[in-house]
mmCIF file of C-alpha atoms in Angstrom:
data_model
loop_
_atom_site.group_PDB
_atom_site.id
_atom_site.type_symbol
_atom_site.label_atom_id
_atom_site.label_comp_id
_atom_site.label_asym_id
_atom_site.label_seq_id
_atom_site.Cartn_x
_atom_site.Cartn_y
_atom_site.Cartn_z
ATOM 1 C CA UNK A 26 11.856 -3.407 4.176
ATOM 2 C CA UNK A 27 14.088 -0.626 5.457
ATOM 3 C CA UNK A 28 17.104 -2.787 4.647
ATOM 4 C CA UNK A 29 15.674 -3.427 1.177
ATOM 5 C CA UNK A 30 15.402 0.326 0.641
ATOM 6 C CA UNK A 31 19.027 0.813 1.732
ATOM 7 C CA UNK A 32 20.300 -1.854 -0.649
ATOM 8 C CA UNK A 33 18.305 -0.375 -3.529
ATOM 9 C CA UNK A 34 19.740 3.080 -2.875
ATOM 10 C CA UNK A 35 16.688 5.031 -1.738
ATOM 11 C CA UNK A 36 17.766 8.539 -0.755
ATOM 12 C CA UNK A 37 15.420 9.073 2.207
ATOM 13 C CA UNK A 38 14.381 6.216 4.480
ATOM 14 C CA UNK A 39 11.987 6.877 7.348
ATOM 15 C CA UNK A 40 10.741 4.270 9.821
ATOM 16 C CA UNK A 41 7.756 4.757 12.109
ATOM 17 C CA UNK A 42 7.713 1.918 14.626
ATOM 18 C CA UNK A 43 5.014 1.050 17.202
ATOM 19 C CA UNK A 44 3.988 4.201 19.126
ATOM 20 C CA UNK A 45 5.697 6.411 16.524
ATOM 21 C CA UNK A 46 3.309 5.161 13.833
ATOM 22 C CA UNK A 47 0.612 7.761 14.454
ATOM 23 C CA UNK A 48 -1.443 9.495 11.800
ATOM 24 C CA UNK A 49 0.242 12.813 12.653
ATOM 25 C CA UNK A 50 3.734 11.380 12.127
ATOM 26 C CA UNK A 51 2.682 9.600 8.947
ATOM 27 C CA UNK A 52 1.192 12.795 7.515
ATOM 28 C CA UNK A 53 4.225 14.852 8.508
ATOM 29 C CA UNK A 54 6.613 12.517 6.689
ATOM 30 C CA UNK A 55 4.295 12.004 3.742
ATOM 31 C CA UNK A 56 3.872 15.701 3.000
ATOM 32 C CA UNK A 57 7.598 16.363 3.446
ATOM 33 C CA UNK A 58 8.362 13.685 0.868
ATOM 34 C CA UNK A 59 5.445 14.515 -1.414
ATOM 35 C CA UNK A 60 6.740 18.066 -1.899
ATOM 36 C CA UNK A 61 10.082 16.772 -3.196
ATOM 37 C CA UNK A 62 8.814 13.973 -5.431
ATOM 38 C CA UNK A 63 9.110 14.708 -9.132
ATOM 39 C CA UNK A 64 8.356 12.824 -12.329
ATOM 40 C CA UNK A 65 10.517 9.709 -12.593
ATOM 41 C CA UNK A 66 11.081 9.347 -8.849
ATOM 42 C CA UNK A 67 10.229 6.129 -7.008
ATOM 43 C CA UNK A 68 8.327 6.295 -3.705
ATOM 44 C CA UNK A 69 8.151 3.106 -1.606
ATOM 45 C CA UNK A 70 5.487 3.021 1.113
ATOM 46 C CA UNK A 71 5.310 -0.061 3.318
ATOM 47 C CA UNK A 72 3.087 -1.082 6.220
ATOM 48 C CA UNK A 73 3.438 -4.085 8.498
ATOM 49 C CA UNK A 74 0.807 -4.609 11.170
ATOM 50 C CA UNK A 75 -2.817 -5.421 11.755
ATOM 51 C CA UNK A 76 -5.440 -4.840 9.107
ATOM 52 C CA UNK A 77 -9.077 -4.415 10.005
ATOM 53 C CA UNK A 78 -12.258 -4.481 7.932
ATOM 54 C CA UNK A 79 -14.951 -1.919 8.769
ATOM 55 C CA UNK A 80 -18.449 -1.404 7.302
ATOM 56 C CA UNK A 81 -18.315 0.009 3.787
ATOM 57 C CA UNK A 82 -20.374 3.197 3.967
ATOM 58 C CA UNK A 83 -19.229 4.126 0.444
ATOM 59 C CA UNK A 84 -20.828 0.947 -0.925
ATOM 60 C CA UNK A 85 -18.054 0.376 -3.462
ATOM 61 C CA UNK A 86 -16.817 -3.034 -2.337
ATOM 62 C CA UNK A 87 -18.353 -6.376 -3.190
ATOM 63 C CA UNK A 88 -18.410 -7.643 0.382
ATOM 64 C CA UNK A 89 -19.652 -4.457 2.097
ATOM 65 C CA UNK A 90 -16.361 -3.854 3.907
ATOM 66 C CA UNK A 91 -13.502 -1.352 3.704
ATOM 67 C CA UNK A 92 -9.935 -2.398 4.541
ATOM 68 C CA UNK A 93 -7.849 -0.316 6.926
ATOM 69 C CA UNK A 94 -4.358 -0.143 8.363
ATOM 70 C CA UNK A 95 -4.287 -0.055 12.173
ATOM 71 C CA UNK A 96 -1.981 2.821 13.014
ATOM 72 C CA UNK A 97 -0.963 3.380 16.629
ATOM 73 C CA UNK A 98 -3.711 5.899 17.349
ATOM 74 C CA UNK A 99 -6.416 5.276 14.740
ATOM 75 C CA UNK A 100 -7.443 3.446 11.589
ATOM 76 C CA UNK A 101 -6.340 4.492 8.104
ATOM 77 C CA UNK A 102 -8.998 3.307 5.584
ATOM 78 C CA UNK A 103 -8.173 2.511 1.974
ATOM 79 C CA UNK A 104 -10.187 5.481 0.701
ATOM 80 C CA UNK A 105 -8.026 7.828 2.805
ATOM 81 C CA UNK A 106 -4.879 6.211 1.434
ATOM 82 C CA UNK A 107 -6.249 6.938 -2.035
ATOM 83 C CA UNK A 108 -6.646 10.591 -1.053
ATOM 84 C CA UNK A 109 -2.956 10.779 -0.110
ATOM 85 C CA UNK A 110 -2.008 9.139 -3.380
ATOM 86 C CA UNK A 111 -3.988 11.740 -5.336
ATOM 87 C CA UNK A 112 -1.627 14.435 -4.025
ATOM 88 C CA UNK A 113 1.446 12.913 -5.686
ATOM 89 C CA UNK A 114 2.626 14.458 -8.966
ATOM 90 C CA UNK A 115 2.122 12.921 -12.369
ATOM 91 C CA UNK A 116 5.032 10.736 -13.433
ATOM 92 C CA UNK A 117 6.027 9.641 -9.928
ATOM 93 C CA UNK A 118 6.178 5.855 -9.465
ATOM 94 C CA UNK A 119 4.723 4.518 -6.217
ATOM 95 C CA UNK A 120 5.069 1.023 -4.756
ATOM 96 C CA UNK A 121 2.870 0.228 -1.767
ATOM 97 C CA UNK A 122 3.659 -2.959 0.153
ATOM 98 C CA UNK A 123 0.915 -3.783 2.636
ATOM 99 C CA UNK A 124 1.781 -6.620 5.013
ATOM 100 C CA UNK A 125 -1.636 -6.802 6.664
ATOM 101 C CA UNK A 126 -4.948 -8.607 6.339
ATOM 102 C CA UNK A 127 -7.118 -7.296 3.521
ATOM 103 C CA UNK A 128 -6.397 -5.435 0.312
ATOM 104 C CA UNK A 129 -5.638 -1.710 0.400
ATOM 105 C CA UNK A 130 -6.272 0.691 -2.476
ATOM 106 C CA UNK A 131 -8.527 -1.444 -4.677
ATOM 107 C CA UNK A 132 -11.542 0.010 -6.473
ATOM 108 C CA UNK A 133 -11.551 3.379 -4.683
ATOM 109 C CA UNK A 134 -8.444 4.386 -6.633
ATOM 110 C CA UNK A 135 -10.469 4.451 -9.840
ATOM 111 C CA UNK A 136 -13.913 5.509 -8.633
ATOM 112 C CA UNK A 137 -15.274 9.022 -8.784
ATOM 113 C CA UNK A 138 -16.811 9.472 -5.347
ATOM 114 C CA UNK A 139 -18.596 12.734 -4.673
ATOM 115 C CA UNK A 140 -20.115 12.058 -1.264
ATOM 116 C CA UNK A 141 -18.977 12.905 2.228
ATOM 117 C CA UNK A 142 -18.840 10.013 4.664
ATOM 118 C CA UNK A 143 -18.693 9.742 8.453
ATOM 119 C CA UNK A 144 -17.428 6.582 10.134
ATOM 120 C CA UNK A 145 -18.793 5.710 13.551
ATOM 121 C CA UNK A 146 -15.331 4.718 14.808
ATOM 122 C CA UNK A 147 -13.379 7.596 13.211
ATOM 123 C CA UNK A 148 -14.105 11.044 14.527
ATOM 124 C CA UNK A 149 -13.179 13.124 11.483
ATOM 125 C CA UNK A 150 -15.203 13.884 8.368
ATOM 126 C CA UNK A 151 -13.788 13.194 4.911
ATOM 127 C CA UNK A 152 -14.829 14.655 1.599
ATOM 128 C CA UNK A 153 -14.001 13.535 -1.926
ATOM 129 C CA UNK A 154 -13.405 15.739 -4.916
ATOM 130 C CA UNK A 155 -13.904 13.635 -8.031
ATOM 131 C CA UNK A 156 -11.663 15.963 -10.047
ATOM 132 C CA UNK A 157 -8.597 14.974 -8.003
ATOM 133 C CA UNK A 158 -7.841 11.589 -9.515
ATOM 134 C CA UNK A 159 -4.592 9.697 -9.051
ATOM 135 C CA UNK A 160 -1.905 10.904 -11.461
ATOM 136 C CA UNK A 161 1.051 8.893 -10.172
ATOM 137 C CA UNK A 162 1.712 5.328 -11.364
ATOM 138 C CA UNK A 163 0.969 2.934 -8.509
ATOM 139 C CA UNK A 164 1.488 -0.732 -7.810
ATOM 140 C CA UNK A 165 -0.143 -1.755 -4.536
ATOM 141 C CA UNK A 166 1.085 -5.150 -3.326
ATOM 142 C CA UNK A 167 -1.064 -6.722 -0.595
ATOM 143 C CA UNK A 168 -0.026 -9.620 1.622
ATOM 144 C CA UNK A 169 -3.461 -11.170 1.367
ATOM 145 C CA UNK A 170 -6.411 -11.171 -0.967
ATOM 146 C CA UNK A 171 -9.530 -9.830 0.850
ATOM 147 C CA UNK A 172 -10.740 -13.400 1.396
ATOM 148 C CA UNK A 173 -7.490 -14.489 3.079
ATOM 149 C CA UNK A 174 -5.419 -13.658 6.150
ATOM 150 C CA UNK A 175 -1.695 -13.143 6.713
ATOM 151 C CA UNK A 176 0.379 -15.470 8.871
ATOM 152 C CA UNK A 177 3.557 -15.520 10.935
ATOM 153 C CA UNK A 178 5.197 -18.851 11.722
ATOM 154 C CA UNK A 179 5.940 -19.420 15.395
ATOM 155 C CA UNK A 180 9.362 -18.063 16.330
ATOM 156 C CA UNK A 181 9.764 -16.086 13.106
ATOM 157 C CA UNK A 182 10.665 -12.391 13.139
ATOM 158 C CA UNK A 183 9.017 -11.937 9.743
ATOM 159 C CA UNK A 184 5.577 -12.652 8.407
ATOM 160 C CA UNK A 185 5.382 -15.357 5.770
ATOM 161 C CA UNK A 186 4.616 -12.674 3.207
ATOM 162 C CA UNK A 187 7.650 -10.494 3.953
ATOM 163 C CA UNK A 188 9.904 -13.543 4.310
ATOM 164 C CA UNK A 189 8.882 -14.810 0.871
ATOM 165 C CA UNK A 190 9.032 -11.351 -0.713
ATOM 166 C CA UNK A 191 12.619 -10.901 0.494
ATOM 167 C CA UNK A 192 13.555 -14.403 -0.667
ATOM 168 C CA UNK A 193 12.306 -13.654 -4.187
ATOM 169 C CA UNK A 194 13.933 -10.205 -4.191
ATOM 170 C CA UNK A 195 17.174 -12.024 -3.253
ATOM 171 C CA UNK A 196 19.191 -9.063 -2.053
ATOM 172 C CA UNK A 197 18.412 -7.074 -5.191
ATOM 173 C CA UNK A 198 19.446 -9.826 -7.581
ATOM 174 C CA UNK A 199 15.953 -10.609 -8.837
ATOM 175 C CA UNK A 200 15.704 -10.414 -12.632
ATOM 176 C CA UNK A 201 12.262 -9.714 -14.044
ATOM 177 C CA UNK A 202 9.447 -7.200 -13.873
ATOM 178 C CA UNK A 203 6.839 -6.384 -11.232
ATOM 179 C CA UNK A 204 4.229 -8.618 -12.818
ATOM 180 C CA UNK A 205 6.492 -11.679 -12.819
ATOM 181 C CA UNK A 206 7.712 -10.844 -9.305
ATOM 182 C CA UNK A 207 4.187 -10.572 -7.943
ATOM 183 C CA UNK A 208 2.994 -13.695 -9.704
ATOM 184 C CA UNK A 209 6.014 -15.618 -8.445
ATOM 185 C CA UNK A 210 5.058 -14.712 -4.864
ATOM 186 C CA UNK A 211 1.474 -15.796 -5.508
ATOM 187 C CA UNK A 212 2.659 -19.151 -6.861
ATOM 188 C CA UNK A 213 5.232 -19.391 -4.084
ATOM 189 C CA UNK A 214 2.420 -19.342 -1.518
ATOM 190 C CA UNK A 215 -0.387 -21.047 -3.411
ATOM 191 C CA UNK A 216 0.405 -24.469 -1.960
ATOM 192 C CA UNK A 217 -0.420 -23.677 1.662
ATOM 193 C CA UNK A 218 -3.748 -21.967 0.864
ATOM 194 C CA UNK A 219 -3.611 -19.940 4.066
ATOM 195 C CA UNK A 220 -2.936 -16.593 2.449
ATOM 196 C CA UNK A 221 -2.699 -15.285 -1.060
ATOM 197 C CA UNK A 222 -0.701 -12.166 -2.075
ATOM 198 C CA UNK A 223 -2.640 -9.866 -4.344
ATOM 199 C CA UNK A 224 -1.979 -6.604 -6.152
ATOM 200 C CA UNK A 225 -3.820 -3.643 -7.652
ATOM 201 C CA UNK A 226 -2.819 -0.994 -10.157
ATOM 202 C CA UNK A 227 -3.852 2.639 -9.905
ATOM 203 C CA UNK A 228 -3.150 5.929 -11.617
ATOM 204 C CA UNK A 229 -1.585 6.764 -14.972
ATOM 205 C CA UNK A 230 0.795 4.502 -16.917
ATOM 206 C CA UNK A 231 0.643 1.779 -14.266
ATOM 207 C CA UNK A 232 0.813 -0.967 -16.886
ATOM 208 C CA UNK A 233 4.121 0.469 -18.146
ATOM 209 C CA UNK A 234 5.409 0.780 -14.578
ATOM 210 C CA UNK A 235 4.493 -2.865 -13.972
ATOM 211 C CA UNK A 236 7.003 -3.897 -16.654
ATOM 212 C CA UNK A 237 9.941 -2.341 -14.781
ATOM 213 C CA UNK A 238 12.278 -4.093 -12.322
ATOM 214 C CA UNK A 239 10.929 -4.211 -8.751
ATOM 215 C CA UNK A 240 12.261 -1.589 -6.330
ATOM 216 C CA UNK A 241 14.819 -0.242 -8.799
ATOM 217 C CA UNK A 242 15.152 3.536 -8.719
#
């Protein structure tokens, strides 16, 4: 995905690999970038690693679970990711590519949650202000629908999801919009029934953003 960003001409590319992928380092980079993002900019956020479902104390999901990214030192739940997204300015376009089990940033992006919550496996306390809704335009592309898992073929350096995404992107030569791109990946993988890419929209003008060309600044 870093190579994809280079080809597409992203100005700032930051990689946090293995032990560098801590919450502190993620926050440091995020807030540095968030300050500079202005209307019309494109922000690409990718994650490749384990996803974990934990009990849904917010009671917003259908299956009673919340999806998380497993950072090096702790979990990052989808509702926390939504909080980061709420800090981004109106008019900024955000693409999130989550190569992990489960679907990040689903319903919580639209809900007005006004309760504090404490997780038994996360030591901090998080509060929600229902006036701080997401103003950026967001496409969140997940490697697997909540009912599916991601896979890596033996001997492959890439997950099936990332391999297929890059094949469809075709070195930047893909012609079409986000919706067609995402649906092509879903159809591309529908025959093996082991995993199913899925996407969510969040924020303002996401439907318009969805009609643009994937990863193009």
